[in-house]
Coordinates of C-alpha atoms in Angstrom, one line a residue:
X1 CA 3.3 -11.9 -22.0
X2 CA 4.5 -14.3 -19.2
X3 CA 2.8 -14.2 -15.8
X4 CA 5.0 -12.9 -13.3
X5 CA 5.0 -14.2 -10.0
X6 CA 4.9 -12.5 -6.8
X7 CA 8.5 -13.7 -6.4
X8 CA 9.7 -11.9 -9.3
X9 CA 8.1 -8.8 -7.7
X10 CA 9.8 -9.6 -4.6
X11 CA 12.7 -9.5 -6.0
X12 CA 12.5 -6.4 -8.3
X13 CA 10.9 -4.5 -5.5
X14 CA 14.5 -5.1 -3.3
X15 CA 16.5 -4.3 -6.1
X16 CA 14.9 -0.8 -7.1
X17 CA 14.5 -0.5 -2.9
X18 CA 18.1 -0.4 -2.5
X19 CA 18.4 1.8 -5.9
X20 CA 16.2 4.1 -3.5
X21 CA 13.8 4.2 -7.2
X22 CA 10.7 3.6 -5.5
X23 CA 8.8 4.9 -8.8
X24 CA 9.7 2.9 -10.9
X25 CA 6.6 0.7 -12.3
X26 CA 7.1 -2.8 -11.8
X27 CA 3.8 -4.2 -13.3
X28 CA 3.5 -4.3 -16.5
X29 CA 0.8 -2.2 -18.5
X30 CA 0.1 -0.8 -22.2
X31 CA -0.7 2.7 -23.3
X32 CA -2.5 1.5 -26.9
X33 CA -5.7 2.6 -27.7
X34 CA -5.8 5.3 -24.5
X35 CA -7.7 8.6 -24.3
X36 CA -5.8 11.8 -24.8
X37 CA -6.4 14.1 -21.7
X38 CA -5.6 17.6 -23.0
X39 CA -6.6 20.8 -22.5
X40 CA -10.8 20.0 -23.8
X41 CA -10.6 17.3 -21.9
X42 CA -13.7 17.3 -19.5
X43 CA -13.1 16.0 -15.9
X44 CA -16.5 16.1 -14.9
X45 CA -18.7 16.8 -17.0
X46 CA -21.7 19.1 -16.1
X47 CA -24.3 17.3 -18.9
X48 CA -27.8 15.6 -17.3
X49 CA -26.2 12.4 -19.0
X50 CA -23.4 12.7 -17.2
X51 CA -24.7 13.0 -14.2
X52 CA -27.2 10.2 -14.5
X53 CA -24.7 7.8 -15.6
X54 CA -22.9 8.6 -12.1
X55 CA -25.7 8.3 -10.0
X56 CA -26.3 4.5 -11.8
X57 CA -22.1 3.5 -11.5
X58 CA -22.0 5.3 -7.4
X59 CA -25.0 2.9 -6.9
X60 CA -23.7 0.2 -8.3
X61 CA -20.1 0.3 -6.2
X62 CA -21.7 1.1 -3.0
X63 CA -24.0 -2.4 -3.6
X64 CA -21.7 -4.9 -4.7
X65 CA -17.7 -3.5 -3.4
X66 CA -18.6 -4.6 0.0
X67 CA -19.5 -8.0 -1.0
X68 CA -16.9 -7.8 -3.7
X69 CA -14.7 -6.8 -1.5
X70 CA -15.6 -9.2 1.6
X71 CA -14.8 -11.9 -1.0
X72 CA -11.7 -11.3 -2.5
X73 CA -10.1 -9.8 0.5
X74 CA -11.8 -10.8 3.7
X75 CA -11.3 -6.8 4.1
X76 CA -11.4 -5.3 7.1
X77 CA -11.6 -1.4 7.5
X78 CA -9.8 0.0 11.3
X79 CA -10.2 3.8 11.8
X80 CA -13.4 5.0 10.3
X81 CA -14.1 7.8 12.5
X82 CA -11.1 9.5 11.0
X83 CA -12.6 9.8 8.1
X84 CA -16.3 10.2 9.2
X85 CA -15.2 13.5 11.4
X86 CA -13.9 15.5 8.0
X87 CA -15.9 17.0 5.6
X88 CA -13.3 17.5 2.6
X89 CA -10.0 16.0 2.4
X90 CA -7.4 14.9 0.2
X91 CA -6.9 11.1 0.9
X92 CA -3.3 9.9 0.3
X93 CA -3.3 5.9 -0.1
X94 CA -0.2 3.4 -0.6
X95 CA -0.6 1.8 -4.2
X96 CA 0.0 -2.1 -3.7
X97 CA -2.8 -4.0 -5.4
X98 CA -4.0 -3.6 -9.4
X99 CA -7.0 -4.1 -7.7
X100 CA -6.8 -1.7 -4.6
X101 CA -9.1 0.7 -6.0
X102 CA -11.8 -1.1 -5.1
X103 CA -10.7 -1.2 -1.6
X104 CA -10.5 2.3 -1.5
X105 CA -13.7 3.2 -3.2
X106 CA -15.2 1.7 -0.1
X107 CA -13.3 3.0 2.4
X108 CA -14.5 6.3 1.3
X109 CA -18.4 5.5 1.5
X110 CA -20.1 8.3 3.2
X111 CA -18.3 11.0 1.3
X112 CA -18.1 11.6 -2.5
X113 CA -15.3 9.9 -3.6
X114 CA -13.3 10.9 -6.4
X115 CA -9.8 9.0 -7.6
X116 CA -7.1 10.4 -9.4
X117 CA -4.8 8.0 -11.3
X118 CA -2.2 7.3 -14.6
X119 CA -4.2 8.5 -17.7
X120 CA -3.4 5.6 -19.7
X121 CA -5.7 3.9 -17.6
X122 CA -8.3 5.4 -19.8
X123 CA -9.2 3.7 -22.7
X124 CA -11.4 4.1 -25.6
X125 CA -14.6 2.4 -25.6
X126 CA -17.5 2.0 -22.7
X127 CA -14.4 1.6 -19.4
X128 CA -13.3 5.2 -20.1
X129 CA -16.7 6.2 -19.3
X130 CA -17.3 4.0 -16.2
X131 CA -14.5 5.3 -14.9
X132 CA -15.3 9.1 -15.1
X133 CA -18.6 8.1 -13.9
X134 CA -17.0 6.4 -11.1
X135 CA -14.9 9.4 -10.0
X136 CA -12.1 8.8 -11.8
X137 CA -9.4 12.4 -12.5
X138 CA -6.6 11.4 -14.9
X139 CA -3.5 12.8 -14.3
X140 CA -1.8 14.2 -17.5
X141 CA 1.2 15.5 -18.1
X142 CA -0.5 18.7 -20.3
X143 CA 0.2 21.7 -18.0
X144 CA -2.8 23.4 -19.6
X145 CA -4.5 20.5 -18.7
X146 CA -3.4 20.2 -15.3
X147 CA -4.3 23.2 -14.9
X148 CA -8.2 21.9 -15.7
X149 CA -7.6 19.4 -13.0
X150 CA -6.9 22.1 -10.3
X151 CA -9.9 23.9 -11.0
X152 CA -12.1 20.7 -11.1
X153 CA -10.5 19.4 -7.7
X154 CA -11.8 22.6 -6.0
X155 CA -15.3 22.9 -7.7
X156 CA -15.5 19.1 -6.2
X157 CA -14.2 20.8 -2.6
X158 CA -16.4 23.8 -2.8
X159 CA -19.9 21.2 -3.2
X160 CA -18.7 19.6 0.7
X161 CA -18.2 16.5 2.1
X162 CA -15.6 15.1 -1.0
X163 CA -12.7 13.2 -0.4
X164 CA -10.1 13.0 -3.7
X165 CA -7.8 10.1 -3.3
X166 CA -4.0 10.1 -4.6
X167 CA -1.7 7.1 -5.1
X168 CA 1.4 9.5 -3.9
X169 CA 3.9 6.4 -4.2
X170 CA 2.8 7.2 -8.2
X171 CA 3.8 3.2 -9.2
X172 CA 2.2 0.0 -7.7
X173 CA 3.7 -2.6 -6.2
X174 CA 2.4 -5.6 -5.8
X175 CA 1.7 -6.9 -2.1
X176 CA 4.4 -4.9 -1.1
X177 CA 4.9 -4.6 2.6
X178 CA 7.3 -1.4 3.2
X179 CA 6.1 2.0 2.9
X180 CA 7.5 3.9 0.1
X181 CA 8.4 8.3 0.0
X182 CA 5.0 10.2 -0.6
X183 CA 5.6 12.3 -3.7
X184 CA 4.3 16.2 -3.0
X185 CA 1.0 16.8 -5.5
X186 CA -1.0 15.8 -3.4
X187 CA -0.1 17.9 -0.4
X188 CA -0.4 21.0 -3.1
X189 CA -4.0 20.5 -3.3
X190 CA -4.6 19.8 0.1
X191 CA -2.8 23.4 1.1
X192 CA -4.6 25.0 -1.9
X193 CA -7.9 24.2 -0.7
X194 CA -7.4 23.8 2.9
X195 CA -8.2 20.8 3.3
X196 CA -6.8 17.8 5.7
X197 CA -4.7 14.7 4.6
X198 CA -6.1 11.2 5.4
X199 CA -3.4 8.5 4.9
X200 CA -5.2 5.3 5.0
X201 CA -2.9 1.8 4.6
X202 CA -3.9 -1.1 2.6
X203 CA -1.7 -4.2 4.7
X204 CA -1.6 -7.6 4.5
X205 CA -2.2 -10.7 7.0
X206 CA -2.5 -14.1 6.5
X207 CA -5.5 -15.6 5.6
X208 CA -8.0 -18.2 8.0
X209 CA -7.3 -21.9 7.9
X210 CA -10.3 -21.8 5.2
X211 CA -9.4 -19.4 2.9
X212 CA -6.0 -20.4 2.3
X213 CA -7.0 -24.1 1.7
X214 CA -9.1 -22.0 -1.0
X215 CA -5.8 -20.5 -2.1
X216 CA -5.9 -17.3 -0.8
X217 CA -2.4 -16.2 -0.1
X218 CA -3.3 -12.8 1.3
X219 CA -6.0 -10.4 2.8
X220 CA -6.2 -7.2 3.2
X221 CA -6.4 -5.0 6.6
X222 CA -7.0 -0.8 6.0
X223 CA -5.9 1.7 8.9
X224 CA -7.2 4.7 8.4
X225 CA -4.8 7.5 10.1
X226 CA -6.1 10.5 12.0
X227 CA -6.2 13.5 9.5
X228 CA -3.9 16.1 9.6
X229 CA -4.5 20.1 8.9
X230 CA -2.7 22.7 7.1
X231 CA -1.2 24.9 9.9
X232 CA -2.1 28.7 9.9
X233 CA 1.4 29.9 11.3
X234 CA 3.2 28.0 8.1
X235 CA 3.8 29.8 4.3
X236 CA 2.2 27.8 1.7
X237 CA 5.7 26.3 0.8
X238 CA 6.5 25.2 4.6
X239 CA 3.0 23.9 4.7
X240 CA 3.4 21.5 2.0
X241 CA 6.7 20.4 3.9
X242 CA 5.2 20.1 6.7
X243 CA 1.9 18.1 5.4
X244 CA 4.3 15.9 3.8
X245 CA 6.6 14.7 6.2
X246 CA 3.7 14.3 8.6
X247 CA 1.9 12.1 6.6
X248 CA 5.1 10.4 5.8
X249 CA 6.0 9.6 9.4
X250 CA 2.5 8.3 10.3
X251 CA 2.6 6.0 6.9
X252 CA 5.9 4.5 8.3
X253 CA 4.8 4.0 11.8
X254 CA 1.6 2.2 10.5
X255 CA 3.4 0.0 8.4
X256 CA 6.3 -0.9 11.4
X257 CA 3.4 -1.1 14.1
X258 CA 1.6 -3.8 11.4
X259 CA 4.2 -6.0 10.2
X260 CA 6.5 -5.8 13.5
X261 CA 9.3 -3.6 12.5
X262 CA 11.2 -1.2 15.0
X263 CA 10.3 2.3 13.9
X264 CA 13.8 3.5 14.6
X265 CA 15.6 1.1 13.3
X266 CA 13.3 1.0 10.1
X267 CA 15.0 1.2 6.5
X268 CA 12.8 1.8 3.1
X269 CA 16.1 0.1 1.3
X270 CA 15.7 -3.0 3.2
X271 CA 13.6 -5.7 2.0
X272 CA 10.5 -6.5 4.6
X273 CA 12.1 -9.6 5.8
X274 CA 15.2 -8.0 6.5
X275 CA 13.7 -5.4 8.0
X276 CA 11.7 -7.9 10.6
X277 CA 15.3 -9.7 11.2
X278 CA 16.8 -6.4 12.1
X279 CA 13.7 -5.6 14.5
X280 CA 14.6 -9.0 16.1
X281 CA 18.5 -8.6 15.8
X282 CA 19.2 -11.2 14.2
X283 CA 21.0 -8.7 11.2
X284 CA 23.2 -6.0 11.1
X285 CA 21.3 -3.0 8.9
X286 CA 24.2 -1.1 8.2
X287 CA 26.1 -4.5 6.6
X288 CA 22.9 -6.0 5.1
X289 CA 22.4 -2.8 3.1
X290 CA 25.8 -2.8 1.7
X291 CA 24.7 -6.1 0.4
X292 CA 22.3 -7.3 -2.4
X293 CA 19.3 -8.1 -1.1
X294 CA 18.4 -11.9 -1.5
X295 CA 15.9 -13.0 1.1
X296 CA 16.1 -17.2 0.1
X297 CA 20.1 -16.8 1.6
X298 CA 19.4 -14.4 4.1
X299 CA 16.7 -17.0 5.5
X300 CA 18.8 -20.2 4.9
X301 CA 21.8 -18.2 6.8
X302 CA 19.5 -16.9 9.9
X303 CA 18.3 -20.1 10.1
X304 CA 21.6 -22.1 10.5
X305 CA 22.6 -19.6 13.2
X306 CA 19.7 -20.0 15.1
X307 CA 19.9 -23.8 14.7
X308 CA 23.7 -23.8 15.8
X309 CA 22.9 -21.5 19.0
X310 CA 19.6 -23.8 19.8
X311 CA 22.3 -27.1 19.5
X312 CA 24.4 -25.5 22.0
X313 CA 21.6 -24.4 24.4
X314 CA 19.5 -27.7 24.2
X315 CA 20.7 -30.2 26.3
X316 CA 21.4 -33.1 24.1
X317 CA 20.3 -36.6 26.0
X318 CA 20.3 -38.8 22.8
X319 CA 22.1 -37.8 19.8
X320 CA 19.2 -39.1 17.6
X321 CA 17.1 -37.1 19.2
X322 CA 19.3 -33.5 18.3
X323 CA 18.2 -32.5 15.3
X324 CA 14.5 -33.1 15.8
X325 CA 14.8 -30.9 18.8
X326 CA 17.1 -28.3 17.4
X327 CA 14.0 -27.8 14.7
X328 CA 10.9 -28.1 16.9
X329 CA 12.7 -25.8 18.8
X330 CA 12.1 -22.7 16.0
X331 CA 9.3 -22.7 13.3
X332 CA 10.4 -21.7 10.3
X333 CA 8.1 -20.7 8.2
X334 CA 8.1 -19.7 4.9
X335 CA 9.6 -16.3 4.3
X336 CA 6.7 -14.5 3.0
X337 CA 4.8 -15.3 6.3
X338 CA 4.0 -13.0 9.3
X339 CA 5.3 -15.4 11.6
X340 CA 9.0 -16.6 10.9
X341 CA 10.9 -17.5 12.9
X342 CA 8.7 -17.8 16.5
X343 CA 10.0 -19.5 19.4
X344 CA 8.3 -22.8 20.7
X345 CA 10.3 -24.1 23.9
X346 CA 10.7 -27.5 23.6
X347 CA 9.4 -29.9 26.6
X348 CA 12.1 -32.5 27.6

């Protein structure tokens, strides 16, 4: 199979954004020679081989993911105490990386971690069990297994100071930088066990001069949110709402604080580019979304506008000189960046 660029993500990303089908998987993956998680299937096994083999992977992730880590990502973790001042929680985490679980494996050091995740992602052979060693809960779409699940999610609760991550977006994106709905499981098991939410953000910033002469195109910055608590004045069914939209609401404002959106003004359906232009006016949200998104035009149109408005407010002494002006006038960078489109005054 052909290598798909982050372009070609770009691009189905905006398309299923303004289809509002923000679960549709988008990278691609095989379910051949997978596991089948039924109703014997043993999350956690209670066997002393079992529980060897975890204390070996655990030991393993908590020496080399930092450095790992550190490497790949130049990661840096913002919000630690909200996680430190819990003892269980559910931890709900955007999905954006094929690689993000390593980031969040870390982020969750000083708790046992556990992950739950697609169960084709179990496969025969020695990774099936590094993975359950590693914390790993397959979700399954077996209700009789499901139902296995629920009871091993609380047995991990009742032993204290856990922390079960879910990818509540369900799909991954790749290096996507809009937040996406939360679907609801995860909130069930946090109001089942009476536990706190802790939304943590993986987002992306551009790399030092060094590491992007090394090729890095992106690193990775994690916020982790202040939890929030199951209410005691709410039914279990306004409870998950509430949990929910919450979390929601603090994902969104993370992700418009980050990248420079404006909150109120802030549109899933848009692409991230458009929704920076509409945070600095330079778009209409209302007409853009009744277009197809295509951020190359949108770009090239933004930036004749801006060059035809700088032409008419630069004084022009030599006509040779207009066009260099008009240009040093606005950096355009390239779309993906953090920093389109920034001012620079020009000194006459």
């Amino acid at each position: 199979m052909a290598k798909i660029t982050q372009k070609e993500y770009d691009q189905m990303h905006a398309q299923y954004a303004r289809m509002e089908a923000y679960d549709q998987w988008t990278t691609p993956f095989n379910e051949d020679n997978t596991i089948t998680v039924d109703k014997d299937y043993e999350f956690q096994p209670k066997t002393r081989t079992f529980k060897a083999g975890r204390f070996v992977v655990k030991s393993l992730l908590r020496t080399m993911l930092p450095i790992a880590n550190k490497l790949l990502f130049d990661l840096k973790i913002e919000g630690k105490d909200n996680l430190k001042q819990v003892d269980n929680a559910i931890r709900v985490s955007n999905h954006v990386m094929l690689l993000d679980t390593m980031i969040n494996f870390q982020v969750a050091f000083g708790h046992r971690h556990y992950m739950t995740g697609a169960a084709f992602q179990l496969k025969k052979g020695f990774s099936s069990k590094f993975f359950r060693a590693g914390g790993f809960l397959p979700l399954a779409s077996s209700i009789k297994a499901m139902s296995n699940l629920d009871k091993s999610i609380t047995e991990i609760f009742d032993h204290g100071n856990s922390v079960v991550t879910f990818y509540a977006e369900q799909a991954m994106w790749e290096k996507y930088e809009n937040s996406r709905p939360l679907k609801k499981g995860a909130f069930h098991y946090a109001v089942k066990n009476n536990v706190p939410v802790v939304m943590t953000v993986i987002l992306f910033r551009q790399p030092n001069w060094l590491r992007r002469k090394l090729g890095v195109k992106k690193d990775c910055t994690v916020k982790i949110c202040p939890p929030i608590y199951p209410r005691n004045d709410l039914s279990v069914k306004d409870n998950l709402e509430y949990m929910q939209r919450a979390t929601q609401e603090m994902y969104d404002r993370t992700v418009c604080e980050f990248y420079g959106y404006d909150y109120d003004k802030y549109d899933m359906r848009l692409t991230p580019l458009e929704n920076k232009y509409v945070a600095k006016g330079f778009i209409d949200k209302e007409s853009t979304l009744a277009s197809k998104p295509d951020d190359v035009a949108l770009k090239k149109k933004v930036d004749k506008e801006l060059a035809e408005k700088a032409r008419k407010a630069l004084p022009i002494y030599e006509e040779e000189f207009a066009e260099e002006d008009i240009f040093d006038y606005y950096d355009c960078d390239d779309i993906y960046s953090d920093d389109v489109l920034t001012e620079h005054p020009v000194k006459l």
